[in-house]
Coordinates of N, CA and C and ligand atoms in Angstrom, one line a residue:
X1 N 5.4 -3.3 -21.5 CA 4.7 -2.6 -20.4 C 5.7 -2.4 -19.2
X2 N 6.4 -3.4 -18.9 CA 7.4 -3.3 -17.8 C 8.8 -3.7 -18.3
X3 N 9.8 -2.9 -18.2 CA 11.1 -3.2 -18.7 C 12.1 -3.0 -17.6
X4 N 12.8 -4.1 -17.2 CA 13.9 -3.9 -16.2 C 15.2 -4.2 -17.0
X5 N 16.1 -3.3 -16.8 CA 17.4 -3.5 -17.5 C 18.6 -3.3 -16.5
X6 N 19.4 -4.3 -16.5 CA 20.6 -4.2 -15.6 C 20.3 -3.8 -14.2
X7 N 19.2 -4.4 -13.7 CA 18.8 -4.0 -12.3 C 19.7 -4.7 -11.2
X8 N 20.3 -3.9 -10.4 CA 21.1 -4.5 -9.2 C 20.5 -3.9 -8.0
X9 N 20.5 -4.8 -7.0 CA 20.0 -4.3 -5.7 C 20.8 -5.0 -4.5
X10 N 21.2 -4.2 -3.6 CA 21.9 -4.7 -2.4 C 21.1 -4.3 -1.2
X11 N 21.1 -5.3 -0.2 CA 20.7 -4.9 1.1 C 22.0 -5.0 1.9
X12 N 22.6 -3.9 2.2 CA 24.0 -3.9 2.8 C 24.9 -4.6 1.9
X13 N 25.5 -5.7 2.5 CA 26.4 -6.5 1.7 C 25.8 -7.5 0.8
X14 N 24.5 -7.7 1.1 CA 23.8 -8.8 0.4 C 23.3 -8.3 -1.0
X15 N 23.8 -9.0 -2.0 CA 23.5 -8.7 -3.4 C 22.2 -9.4 -3.8
X16 N 21.0 -8.8 -3.7 CA 19.8 -9.6 -3.9 C 19.2 -9.6 -5.3
X17 N 19.5 -8.6 -6.1 CA 19.1 -8.7 -7.5 C 20.4 -8.4 -8.3
X18 N 20.7 -9.4 -9.1 CA 22.0 -9.3 -9.9 C 21.7 -9.2 -11.4
X19 N 21.8 -8.0 -11.8 CA 21.8 -7.8 -13.3 C 20.5 -8.4 -13.9
X20 N 19.4 -7.9 -13.4 CA 18.1 -8.4 -13.9 C 17.7 -7.7 -15.2
X21 N 17.5 -8.4 -16.3 CA 16.9 -7.9 -17.5 C 15.6 -8.7 -17.7
X22 N 14.5 -7.9 -17.7 CA 13.2 -8.6 -17.9 C 12.3 -7.7 -18.6
X23 N 11.7 -8.1 -19.7 CA 10.7 -7.3 -20.4 C 9.3 -8.1 -20.3
X24 N 8.3 -7.4 -19.9 CA 7.0 -8.0 -19.8 C 6.1 -7.2 -20.8
X25 N 5.6 -7.8 -21.8 CA 4.8 -7.1 -22.8 C 3.4 -6.9 -22.3
X26 N 2.7 -6.0 -23.0 CA 1.3 -5.7 -22.7 C 0.5 -7.0 -22.8
X27 N -0.3 -7.3 -21.9 CA -1.2 -8.5 -22.0 C -0.5 -9.8 -21.6
X28 N 0.8 -9.7 -21.3 CA 1.6 -11.0 -21.1 C 1.4 -11.4 -19.6
X29 N 1.5 -12.7 -19.3 CA 1.4 -13.2 -18.0 C 2.7 -13.9 -17.7
X30 N 3.5 -13.4 -16.8 CA 4.8 -14.0 -16.5 C 4.8 -14.5 -15.1
X31 N 5.1 -15.8 -15.0 CA 5.2 -16.4 -13.6 C 6.6 -16.5 -13.2
X32 N 6.9 -16.0 -12.0 CA 8.2 -16.0 -11.5 C 8.3 -17.1 -10.4
X33 N 9.2 -18.0 -10.5 CA 9.4 -19.0 -9.5 C 10.8 -19.1 -9.1
X34 N 11.1 -19.8 -8.0 CA 12.4 -19.9 -7.5 C 12.5 -20.1 -6.0
X35 N 13.6 -20.6 -5.5 CA 13.7 -20.9 -4.1 C 13.5 -19.7 -3.2
X36 N 13.1 -19.9 -1.9 CA 13.0 -18.9 -1.0 C 14.3 -18.1 -0.8
X37 N 14.2 -16.8 -0.8 CA 15.4 -15.9 -0.7 C 16.0 -15.6 -2.0
X38 N 15.4 -16.0 -3.1 CA 16.1 -15.8 -4.4 C 15.9 -14.4 -5.0
X39 N 15.0 -13.6 -4.3 CA 14.8 -12.2 -4.7 C 13.5 -11.9 -5.4
X40 N 12.6 -12.8 -5.4 CA 11.3 -12.7 -6.1 C 10.5 -11.5 -5.5
X41 N 10.4 -11.5 -4.2 CA 9.6 -10.4 -3.6 C 10.3 -9.0 -3.8
X42 N 11.6 -9.0 -3.7 CA 12.3 -7.8 -3.9 C 12.1 -7.3 -5.3
X43 N 12.1 -8.2 -6.3 CA 11.8 -7.8 -7.7 C 10.4 -7.1 -7.8
X44 N 9.4 -7.8 -7.2 CA 8.1 -7.2 -7.3 C 8.1 -5.8 -6.6
X45 N 8.7 -5.8 -5.4 CA 8.6 -4.5 -4.7 C 9.4 -3.4 -5.4
X46 N 10.4 -3.8 -6.2 CA 11.1 -2.7 -6.9 C 10.3 -2.2 -8.1
X47 N 9.4 -3.0 -8.6 CA 8.6 -2.6 -9.7 C 7.5 -1.5 -9.3
X48 N 7.0 -1.6 -8.1 CA 6.2 -0.5 -7.7 C 6.8 0.4 -6.7
X49 N 8.2 0.3 -6.7 CA 9.0 1.2 -5.9 C 8.8 1.2 -4.4
X50 N 8.4 0.1 -3.9 CA 8.4 -0.1 -2.5 C 9.9 -0.3 -2.0
X51 N 10.7 -0.7 -3.0 CA 12.2 -0.8 -2.8 C 12.8 0.1 -3.9
X52 N 13.9 0.8 -3.5 CA 14.7 1.5 -4.5 C 15.7 0.4 -5.1
X53 N 16.3 0.7 -6.2 CA 17.3 -0.2 -6.8 C 18.7 0.5 -6.7
X54 N 19.7 -0.3 -6.7 CA 21.1 0.3 -6.7 C 21.5 0.8 -8.0
X55 N 21.4 -0.1 -9.0 CA 21.8 0.3 -10.4 C 20.7 -0.2 -11.4
X56 N 20.8 0.3 -12.6 CA 19.9 -0.2 -13.7 C 18.7 0.7 -13.8
X57 N 17.7 0.2 -14.6 CA 16.5 1.1 -14.7 C 15.3 0.2 -14.8
X58 N 14.2 0.8 -14.4 CA 12.9 0.1 -14.6 C 12.0 1.1 -15.2
X59 N 11.3 0.7 -16.3 CA 10.3 1.6 -16.8 C 8.9 0.9 -16.8
X60 N 7.9 1.7 -16.7 CA 6.5 1.2 -16.8 C 5.8 2.0 -18.0
X61 N 5.4 1.2 -18.9 CA 4.7 1.8 -20.1 C 5.6 2.9 -20.7
X62 N 6.9 2.7 -20.7 CA 7.8 3.6 -21.4 C 8.4 4.7 -20.5
X63 N 7.8 4.8 -19.3 CA 8.2 5.9 -18.4 C 9.1 5.4 -17.2
X64 N 10.2 6.1 -16.9 CA 10.9 5.6 -15.7 C 10.1 5.8 -14.5
X65 N 10.3 4.9 -13.5 CA 9.5 5.0 -12.2 C 9.8 6.4 -11.5
X66 N 8.8 7.1 -11.1 CA 9.0 8.3 -10.4 C 9.6 8.1 -9.1
X67 N 10.3 9.2 -8.6 CA 11.1 9.1 -7.4 C 10.2 9.3 -6.1
X68 N 9.3 10.2 -6.2 CA 8.5 10.6 -5.0 C 7.3 11.4 -5.3
X69 N 6.6 11.7 -4.3 CA 5.5 12.7 -4.4 C 4.2 12.1 -5.1
X70 N 3.5 12.9 -5.7 CA 2.2 12.6 -6.3 C 2.4 11.5 -7.4
X71 N 3.5 11.7 -8.2 CA 3.8 10.8 -9.3 C 4.0 9.4 -8.8
X72 N 4.6 9.3 -7.6 CA 4.9 8.0 -7.0 C 3.5 7.4 -6.6
X73 N 2.7 8.1 -6.0 CA 1.3 7.6 -5.6 C 0.6 7.1 -6.8
X74 N 0.7 7.9 -7.9 CA 0.0 7.4 -9.1 C 0.6 6.2 -9.7
X75 N 1.9 6.1 -9.6 CA 2.6 4.9 -10.1 C 2.1 3.7 -9.3
X76 N 2.0 3.8 -8.0 CA 1.5 2.7 -7.1 C 0.1 2.3 -7.5
X77 N -0.7 3.3 -8.0 CA -2.0 3.0 -8.5 C -2.0 2.2 -9.8
X78 N -1.0 2.5 -10.6 CA -0.9 1.9 -11.9 C -0.3 0.5 -11.8
X79 N 0.3 0.2 -10.7 CA 0.9 -1.1 -10.5 C 0.2 -1.8 -9.4
X80 N -0.8 -2.6 -9.7 CA -1.6 -3.2 -8.6 C -0.8 -4.3 -7.9
X81 N -0.9 -4.4 -6.6 CA -0.1 -5.4 -6.0 C -0.9 -6.2 -5.0
X82 N -0.8 -7.5 -5.1 CA -1.5 -8.4 -4.2 C -0.4 -9.2 -3.5
X83 N -0.4 -9.2 -2.1 CA 0.6 -9.9 -1.3 C 0.0 -11.2 -0.8
X84 N 0.9 -11.9 -0.2 CA 0.6 -13.1 0.5 C -0.4 -12.9 1.6
X85 N -0.1 -11.9 2.5 CA -1.1 -11.5 3.5 C -2.0 -10.4 2.9
X86 N -3.3 -10.4 3.2 CA -4.2 -9.7 2.4 C -4.2 -8.2 2.5
X87 N -3.6 -7.8 3.7 CA -3.4 -6.3 3.8 C -4.7 -5.4 3.6
X88 N -5.8 -6.0 4.0 CA -7.0 -5.1 3.9 C -7.0 -4.2 5.2
X89 N -7.7 -3.1 5.0 CA -7.8 -2.2 6.2 C -8.9 -2.8 7.1
X90 N -8.5 -3.2 8.3 CA -9.4 -4.0 9.2 C -10.6 -3.2 9.7
X91 N -10.4 -1.9 9.8 CA -11.5 -1.1 10.4 C -12.4 -0.4 9.3
X92 N -12.2 -0.9 8.1 CA -13.1 -0.4 7.0 C -13.8 -1.5 6.4
X93 N -15.0 -1.2 5.9 CA -15.8 -2.3 5.3 C -15.1 -2.7 4.0
X94 N -15.6 -3.8 3.4 CA -15.1 -4.3 2.2 C -15.3 -3.3 1.1
X95 N -16.5 -2.7 1.1 CA -16.7 -1.6 0.0 C -15.7 -0.5 0.2
X96 N -15.6 0.0 1.5 CA -14.6 1.1 1.7 C -13.2 0.8 1.4
X97 N -12.8 -0.5 1.6 CA -11.5 -0.9 1.2 C -11.3 -0.7 -0.3
X98 N -12.3 -1.0 -1.1 CA -12.1 -0.9 -2.5 C -12.3 0.5 -3.0
X99 N -13.1 1.4 -2.3 CA -13.3 2.7 -2.9 C -12.3 3.7 -2.4
X100 N -11.6 3.4 -1.3 CA -10.6 4.4 -0.7 C -9.6 5.0 -1.7
X101 N -8.9 4.0 -2.4 CA -7.9 4.5 -3.4 C -8.5 5.3 -4.5
X102 N -9.5 4.8 -5.2 CA -10.1 5.6 -6.3 C -10.5 7.0 -5.8
X103 N -11.1 7.1 -4.6 CA -11.5 8.4 -4.2 C -10.3 9.3 -3.8
X104 N -9.4 8.8 -3.1 CA -8.2 9.6 -2.6 C -7.2 9.8 -3.7
X105 N -6.8 8.8 -4.4 CA -5.7 8.9 -5.3 C -6.2 9.3 -6.7
X106 N -7.3 8.7 -7.1 CA -7.8 9.0 -8.5 C -8.8 10.2 -8.5
X107 N -9.2 10.6 -7.3 CA -10.2 11.8 -7.3 C -11.6 11.4 -7.8
X108 N -12.0 10.2 -7.7 CA -13.3 9.8 -8.2 C -14.4 10.3 -7.2
X109 N -15.6 10.5 -7.7 CA -16.7 10.8 -6.8 C -17.1 9.5 -6.1
X110 N -17.5 9.6 -4.8 CA -17.9 8.5 -4.0 C -18.9 7.6 -4.7
X111 N -19.9 8.2 -5.3 CA -20.9 7.5 -6.0 C -20.4 6.6 -7.1
X112 N -19.5 7.2 -7.9 CA -18.9 6.5 -9.1 C -18.0 5.4 -8.6
X113 N -17.2 5.7 -7.5 CA -16.3 4.7 -7.0 C -17.0 3.5 -6.4
X114 N -18.2 3.8 -5.7 CA -19.0 2.7 -5.1 C -19.6 1.8 -6.2
X115 N -20.1 2.4 -7.3 CA -20.7 1.7 -8.3 C -19.7 0.7 -9.0
X116 N -18.5 1.3 -9.2 CA -17.4 0.5 -9.8 C -17.0 -0.6 -8.9
X117 N -16.8 -0.3 -7.6 CA -16.4 -1.2 -6.6 C -17.4 -2.4 -6.5
X118 N -18.7 -2.1 -6.5 CA -19.7 -3.2 -6.5 C -19.5 -4.1 -7.7
X119 N -19.3 -3.5 -8.8 CA -19.1 -4.3 -10.0 C -17.9 -5.3 -9.9
X120 N -16.8 -4.7 -9.4 CA -15.6 -5.5 -9.2 C -15.8 -6.6 -8.1
X121 N -16.5 -6.2 -7.0 CA -16.7 -7.2 -6.0 C -17.6 -8.3 -6.5
X122 N -18.5 -8.0 -7.4 CA -19.4 -9.0 -8.0 C -18.5 -9.9 -8.9
X123 N -17.6 -9.3 -9.6 CA -16.8 -10.0 -10.5 C -15.9 -11.0 -9.8
X124 N -15.4 -10.7 -8.6 CA -14.5 -11.6 -7.9 C -15.4 -12.5 -6.9
X125 N -16.7 -12.4 -7.0 CA -17.6 -13.3 -6.3 C -17.8 -12.9 -4.9
X126 N -17.6 -11.7 -4.4 CA -17.9 -11.3 -3.1 C -18.8 -10.1 -3.0
X127 N -19.6 -9.9 -4.0 CA -20.5 -8.7 -4.0 C -21.4 -8.6 -2.8
X128 N -21.9 -9.8 -2.4 CA -22.8 -9.8 -1.2 C -22.1 -9.5 0.1
X129 N -20.8 -9.4 0.1 CA -20.1 -9.2 1.4 C -19.7 -7.7 1.5
X130 N -20.2 -6.8 0.6 CA -19.6 -5.5 0.6 C -19.7 -4.7 1.9
X131 N -20.7 -4.9 2.7 CA -20.9 -4.1 3.9 C -20.3 -4.8 5.2
X132 N -19.6 -5.9 5.0 CA -18.9 -6.6 6.1 C -17.5 -6.0 6.3
X133 N -16.9 -6.5 7.4 CA -15.5 -6.1 7.7 C -14.6 -7.3 7.3
X134 N -13.3 -7.0 7.0 CA -12.4 -8.1 6.5 C -12.4 -9.3 7.4
X135 N -12.4 -9.1 8.8 CA -12.3 -10.3 9.7 C -13.6 -11.2 9.5
X136 N -14.6 -10.7 8.9 CA -15.8 -11.6 8.8 C -15.8 -12.4 7.5
X137 N -14.7 -12.3 6.7 CA -14.6 -13.0 5.5 C -13.5 -14.1 5.6
X138 N -13.6 -15.1 4.8 CA -12.6 -16.2 4.8 C -11.3 -15.6 4.1
X139 N -10.2 -16.3 4.3 CA -9.0 -15.9 3.7 C -9.1 -15.7 2.2
X140 N -9.7 -16.7 1.6 CA -9.9 -16.7 0.1 C -10.7 -15.5 -0.3
X141 N -11.8 -15.2 0.4 CA -12.6 -14.0 0.1 C -11.8 -12.7 0.3
X142 N -11.1 -12.7 1.4 CA -10.3 -11.5 1.6 C -9.3 -11.2 0.5
X143 N -8.7 -12.3 0.0 CA -7.7 -12.2 -1.1 C -8.4 -11.7 -2.4
X144 N -9.6 -12.2 -2.6 CA -10.3 -11.7 -3.8 C -10.7 -10.3 -3.6
X145 N -11.0 -9.8 -2.4 CA -11.2 -8.4 -2.2 C -10.0 -7.6 -2.5
X146 N -8.8 -8.1 -2.1 CA -7.5 -7.4 -2.3 C -7.3 -7.3 -3.8
X147 N -7.7 -8.3 -4.6 CA -7.6 -8.2 -6.0 C -8.5 -7.1 -6.6
X148 N -9.8 -7.1 -6.1 CA -10.7 -6.1 -6.5 C -10.2 -4.7 -6.2
X149 N -9.7 -4.6 -5.0 CA -9.1 -3.3 -4.6 C -8.0 -2.8 -5.5
X150 N -7.2 -3.7 -5.9 CA -6.1 -3.3 -6.8 C -6.7 -2.9 -8.2
X151 N -7.7 -3.7 -8.7 CA -8.3 -3.5 -10.0 C -9.0 -2.2 -10.0
X152 N -9.6 -1.7 -8.9 CA -10.3 -0.5 -8.8 C -9.5 0.7 -9.2
X153 N -8.2 0.6 -9.1 CA -7.3 1.7 -9.5 C -7.0 1.7 -11.0
X154 N -7.6 0.7 -11.7 CA -7.3 0.5 -13.2 C -5.8 0.5 -13.5
X155 N -5.2 -0.5 -12.9 CA -3.8 -0.7 -13.0 C -3.4 -1.1 -14.5
X156 N -2.1 -0.7 -14.8 CA -1.6 -1.2 -16.1 C -1.0 -2.6 -16.0
X157 N -0.6 -2.9 -14.8 CA 0.0 -4.2 -14.6 C -0.4 -4.6 -13.2
X158 N -0.6 -5.9 -13.0 CA -0.8 -6.5 -11.7 C 0.3 -7.4 -11.2
X159 N 0.8 -7.1 -10.0 CA 1.8 -8.0 -9.4 C 1.2 -8.8 -8.3
X160 N 1.5 -10.1 -8.4 CA 1.0 -11.0 -7.3 C 2.2 -11.7 -6.7
X161 N 2.4 -11.5 -5.4 CA 3.5 -12.1 -4.7 C 3.0 -13.2 -3.8
X162 N 3.1 -14.4 -4.3 CA 2.6 -15.6 -3.6 C 1.2 -15.4 -3.0
X163 N 0.2 -15.1 -3.8 CA -1.1 -14.7 -3.3 C -1.9 -15.8 -2.7
X164 N -1.5 -17.1 -2.9 CA -2.2 -18.2 -2.3 C -1.5 -18.9 -1.2
X165 N -0.3 -18.4 -0.9 CA 0.6 -19.2 0.1 C 0.0 -19.2 1.5
X166 N -0.8 -18.2 1.8 CA -1.3 -18.1 3.2 C -2.7 -18.7 3.3
X167 N -3.2 -19.3 2.2 CA -4.6 -19.7 2.2 C -4.7 -21.2 2.5
X168 N -5.8 -21.5 3.2 CA -6.1 -23.0 3.3 C -6.3 -23.6 2.0
X169 N -6.0 -24.8 1.8 CA -6.0 -25.5 0.5 C -7.3 -25.3 -0.3
X170 N -8.4 -25.4 0.5 CA -9.7 -25.3 -0.3 C -10.0 -23.9 -0.8
X171 N -9.2 -23.0 -0.4 CA -9.5 -21.6 -0.9 C -8.6 -21.2 -2.0
X172 N -7.6 -22.0 -2.3 CA -6.6 -21.6 -3.3 C -7.2 -21.5 -4.6
X173 N -8.1 -22.4 -5.0 CA -8.6 -22.4 -6.3 C -9.5 -21.2 -6.6
X174 N -10.3 -20.8 -5.6 CA -11.2 -19.7 -5.9 C -10.4 -18.4 -6.2
X175 N -9.2 -18.3 -5.6 CA -8.3 -17.1 -5.9 C -7.7 -17.3 -7.3
X176 N -7.2 -18.5 -7.5 CA -6.5 -18.8 -8.8 C -7.5 -18.6 -10.0
X177 N -8.8 -19.0 -9.7 CA -9.8 -18.8 -10.8 C -9.9 -17.4 -11.2
X178 N -9.9 -16.5 -10.2 CA -10.1 -15.1 -10.4 C -8.9 -14.6 -11.2
X179 N -7.7 -15.1 -10.9 CA -6.5 -14.7 -11.6 C -6.4 -15.2 -13.0
X180 N -6.9 -16.4 -13.2 CA -7.0 -17.0 -14.6 C -7.9 -16.1 -15.4
X181 N -9.0 -15.7 -14.8 CA -10.0 -14.9 -15.6 C -9.4 -13.5 -16.0
X182 N -8.6 -13.0 -15.0 CA -7.9 -11.7 -15.3 C -7.0 -11.9 -16.5
X183 N -6.2 -12.9 -16.4 CA -5.2 -13.2 -17.4 C -5.9 -13.4 -18.8
X184 N -7.0 -14.1 -18.8 CA -7.7 -14.3 -20.0 C -8.3 -13.0 -20.6
X185 N -8.6 -12.1 -19.6 CA -9.1 -10.8 -20.0 C -8.1 -9.8 -20.5
X186 N -6.8 -10.3 -20.6 CA -5.8 -9.5 -21.2 C -5.0 -8.6 -20.2
X187 N -5.1 -8.8 -18.9 CA -4.3 -8.0 -18.0 C -2.8 -8.4 -18.1
X188 N -2.0 -7.5 -18.0 CA -0.5 -7.7 -17.9 C -0.2 -8.1 -16.4
X189 N 0.4 -9.3 -16.3 CA 0.5 -9.8 -14.9 C 1.9 -10.4 -14.7
X190 N 2.4 -10.1 -13.5 CA 3.7 -10.7 -13.0 C 3.3 -11.5 -11.7
X191 N 3.4 -12.8 -11.7 CA 2.9 -13.6 -10.6 C 4.0 -14.5 -10.0
X192 N 4.3 -14.2 -8.8 CA 5.2 -15.1 -8.1 C 4.4 -16.2 -7.4
X193 N 4.6 -17.4 -7.9 CA 3.7 -18.5 -7.3 C 4.4 -19.8 -7.6
X194 N 4.1 -20.7 -6.7 CA 4.6 -22.1 -7.0 C 3.4 -23.0 -7.4
X195 N 2.3 -22.3 -7.8 CA 1.1 -23.1 -8.3 C 1.3 -23.4 -9.7
X196 N 1.8 -24.6 -10.0 CA 2.2 -25.0 -11.3 C 1.0 -25.1 -12.2
X197 N -0.2 -25.4 -11.6 CA -1.4 -25.5 -12.4 C -1.7 -24.1 -13.0
X198 N -1.6 -23.1 -12.2 CA -1.8 -21.8 -12.7 C -0.8 -21.4 -13.8
X199 N 0.5 -21.7 -13.5 CA 1.5 -21.4 -14.5 C 1.2 -22.1 -15.9
X200 N 0.8 -23.4 -15.8 CA 0.6 -24.1 -17.0 C -0.6 -23.5 -17.8
X201 N -1.7 -23.1 -17.0 CA -2.9 -22.7 -17.6 C -2.8 -21.2 -18.2
X202 N -2.1 -20.4 -17.4 CA -2.3 -18.9 -17.6 C -1.0 -18.3 -18.1
X203 N 0.2 -18.8 -17.8 CA 1.4 -18.1 -18.1 C 1.8 -18.2 -19.5
X204 N 2.3 -17.1 -20.0 CA 3.0 -17.1 -21.3 C 4.4 -17.5 -21.2
X205 N 5.0 -17.2 -20.0 CA 6.4 -17.4 -19.8 C 6.6 -17.7 -18.3
X206 N 7.6 -18.5 -18.0 CA 8.1 -18.8 -16.7 C 9.5 -18.2 -16.5
X207 N 9.7 -17.5 -15.5 CA 11.0 -17.0 -15.2 C 11.5 -17.7 -13.9
X208 N 12.6 -18.3 -14.0 CA 13.1 -19.0 -12.8 C 14.3 -18.2 -12.2
X209 N 14.1 -17.9 -11.0 CA 15.2 -17.1 -10.3 C 15.9 -17.9 -9.2
X210 N 17.2 -17.7 -9.1 CA 17.9 -18.3 -8.0 C 19.1 -17.3 -7.6
X211 N 19.3 -17.1 -6.3 CA 20.4 -16.2 -5.9 C 20.4 -14.8 -6.6
X212 N 19.2 -14.3 -6.7 CA 19.1 -12.9 -7.3 C 19.3 -12.8 -8.8
X213 N 19.4 -13.9 -9.4 CA 19.6 -13.9 -10.9 C 18.4 -14.6 -11.6
X214 N 18.2 -14.2 -12.8 CA 17.3 -14.9 -13.7 C 18.1 -16.0 -14.3
X215 N 17.8 -17.3 -13.9 CA 18.6 -18.4 -14.4 C 18.1 -19.0 -15.7
X216 N 16.8 -18.9 -15.8 CA 16.1 -19.6 -16.9 C 14.8 -18.9 -17.2
X217 N 14.4 -18.8 -18.5 CA 13.2 -18.2 -18.9 C 12.7 -19.1 -20.1
X218 N 11.4 -19.5 -19.9 CA 10.9 -20.4 -21.0 C 9.4 -20.4 -21.0
X219 N 8.8 -21.1 -22.0 CA 7.3 -21.3 -21.9 C 7.1 -22.3 -20.8
X220 N 5.9 -22.2 -20.2 CA 5.7 -23.2 -19.1 C 5.9 -24.6 -19.5
X221 N 5.4 -25.0 -20.7 CA 5.6 -26.3 -21.1 C 7.0 -26.8 -21.2
X222 N 7.8 -25.9 -21.8 CA 9.3 -26.3 -21.9 C 9.9 -26.3 -20.6
X223 N 9.6 -25.3 -19.8 CA 10.2 -25.2 -18.5 C 9.9 -26.4 -17.6
X224 N 8.7 -26.8 -17.6 CA 8.3 -27.9 -16.7 C 8.7 -29.3 -17.2
X225 N 8.7 -29.4 -18.5 CA 9.0 -30.7 -19.1 C 10.5 -30.9 -19.4
X226 N 11.2 -29.8 -19.6 CA 12.6 -29.9 -20.0 C 13.4 -28.7 -19.5
X227 N 13.5 -28.6 -18.2 CA 14.3 -27.5 -17.6 C 15.8 -27.6 -18.1
X228 N 16.4 -26.5 -18.3 CA 17.7 -26.5 -19.0 C 18.9 -26.5 -18.0
X229 N 18.7 -26.0 -16.8 CA 19.8 -25.9 -15.8 C 19.6 -26.9 -14.7
X230 N 20.7 -27.2 -14.1 CA 20.7 -28.1 -12.9 C 19.9 -27.5 -11.8
X231 N 20.1 -26.2 -11.6 CA 19.3 -25.5 -10.5 C 17.8 -25.6 -10.7
X232 N 17.4 -25.4 -11.9 CA 15.9 -25.5 -12.2 C 15.5 -27.0 -12.0
X233 N 16.3 -27.9 -12.4 CA 15.9 -29.3 -12.3 C 15.8 -29.7 -10.8
X234 N 16.8 -29.2 -10.1 CA 16.8 -29.5 -8.6 C 15.6 -28.9 -7.9
X235 N 15.3 -27.6 -8.3 CA 14.1 -26.9 -7.7 C 12.8 -27.7 -8.0
X236 N 12.7 -28.0 -9.3 CA 11.4 -28.7 -9.7 C 11.3 -30.1 -9.0
X237 N 12.5 -30.7 -8.8 CA 12.5 -32.0 -8.2 C 11.9 -31.9 -6.7
X238 N 12.2 -30.7 -6.1 CA 11.7 -30.5 -4.7 C 10.2 -30.2 -4.6
X239 N 9.7 -29.4 -5.6 CA 8.4 -29.0 -5.5 C 7.3 -29.8 -6.2
X240 N 7.7 -30.6 -7.2 CA 6.7 -31.3 -8.0 C 6.4 -32.7 -7.4
Ligands
ADP301 P1 12.0 -14.3 -2.1 O1 10.8 -13.5 -2.3 O2 12.5 -15.0 -3.4 O3 11.9 -15.4 -1.0 P2 13.2 -11.9 -1.1 O4 13.2 -10.9 -2.3 O5 12.2 -11.7 -0.1 O6 13.2 -13.4 -1.7 O7 14.6 -11.8 -0.4 C1 15.8 -11.9 -1.1 C2 17.0 -11.8 -0.1 O8 17.0 -10.4 0.4 C3 16.9 -12.7 1.1 O9 18.2 -13.1 1.4 C4 16.3 -11.8 2.1 O10 16.6 -12.3 3.4 C5 16.9 -10.5 1.8 N1 16.0 -9.3 2.2 C6 14.8 -9.1 1.8 N2 14.3 -8.0 2.3 C7 15.3 -7.4 3.1 C8 15.5 -6.2 3.8 N3 14.5 -5.3 3.9 N4 16.6 -6.1 4.5 C9 17.7 -6.9 4.4 N5 17.6 -8.1 3.6 C10 16.4 -8.3 3.0
MG302 MG1 9.0 -13.7 -1.4

């Protein structure tokens, strides 16, 4: 579904992605972990082309990422992204947040978009909040709305960049539960997170990044019980 090959990215002198090769198969859940500054967010942003890359290639479902225009807007719809900060439109209701993309980008009729949005909001457990504004919801609820909003575009893959890092502890589980359900439903997912419980339950594979490189890739069980590199051992020693 997503193939990165020989991807290099520089910010000026800073080499932030170094020869990244990564293949994520349809229905696979890949957790990306690694120290702050290792390039995890840049990797996600490159996959929906919020960042351009210097060298190499990225394909989505066999197609190279489009450069610009309508094709790029469609790509962004096909790659759902959920960030650490919830990024909801503050002056739109929860329902409007979810229907905006399907109406504008996908050309859906309002009535159809609203019906689907209500189903998705129910599915993530905030159906009764549809007519409220983001500020009236808790962080955990807002993040679940952000997930519903991405799903409304019927993405081929979902990217999560530390989706629970900004949440109060008691709200982390309600978001992770939604993500686990998505994973079990067969969604292709790339998830940057340090939530080891999620990685153990839902991930097919853990990718460990450091200094812009993929240093290690393994099943969650192998990675957590028997990391192969000193860098991974050192990192796990700090977070576990
Ligand atoms: P991570 O998500 O693993 O913490 P990032 O992908 O955010 O890492 O950042 C990787 C490196 O690139 C860091 O050194 C960061 O400071 C740098 N970086 C990220 N975005 C930019 C940018 N827009 N301009 C310059 N440097 C950046
Ligand atoms: Mg990051």
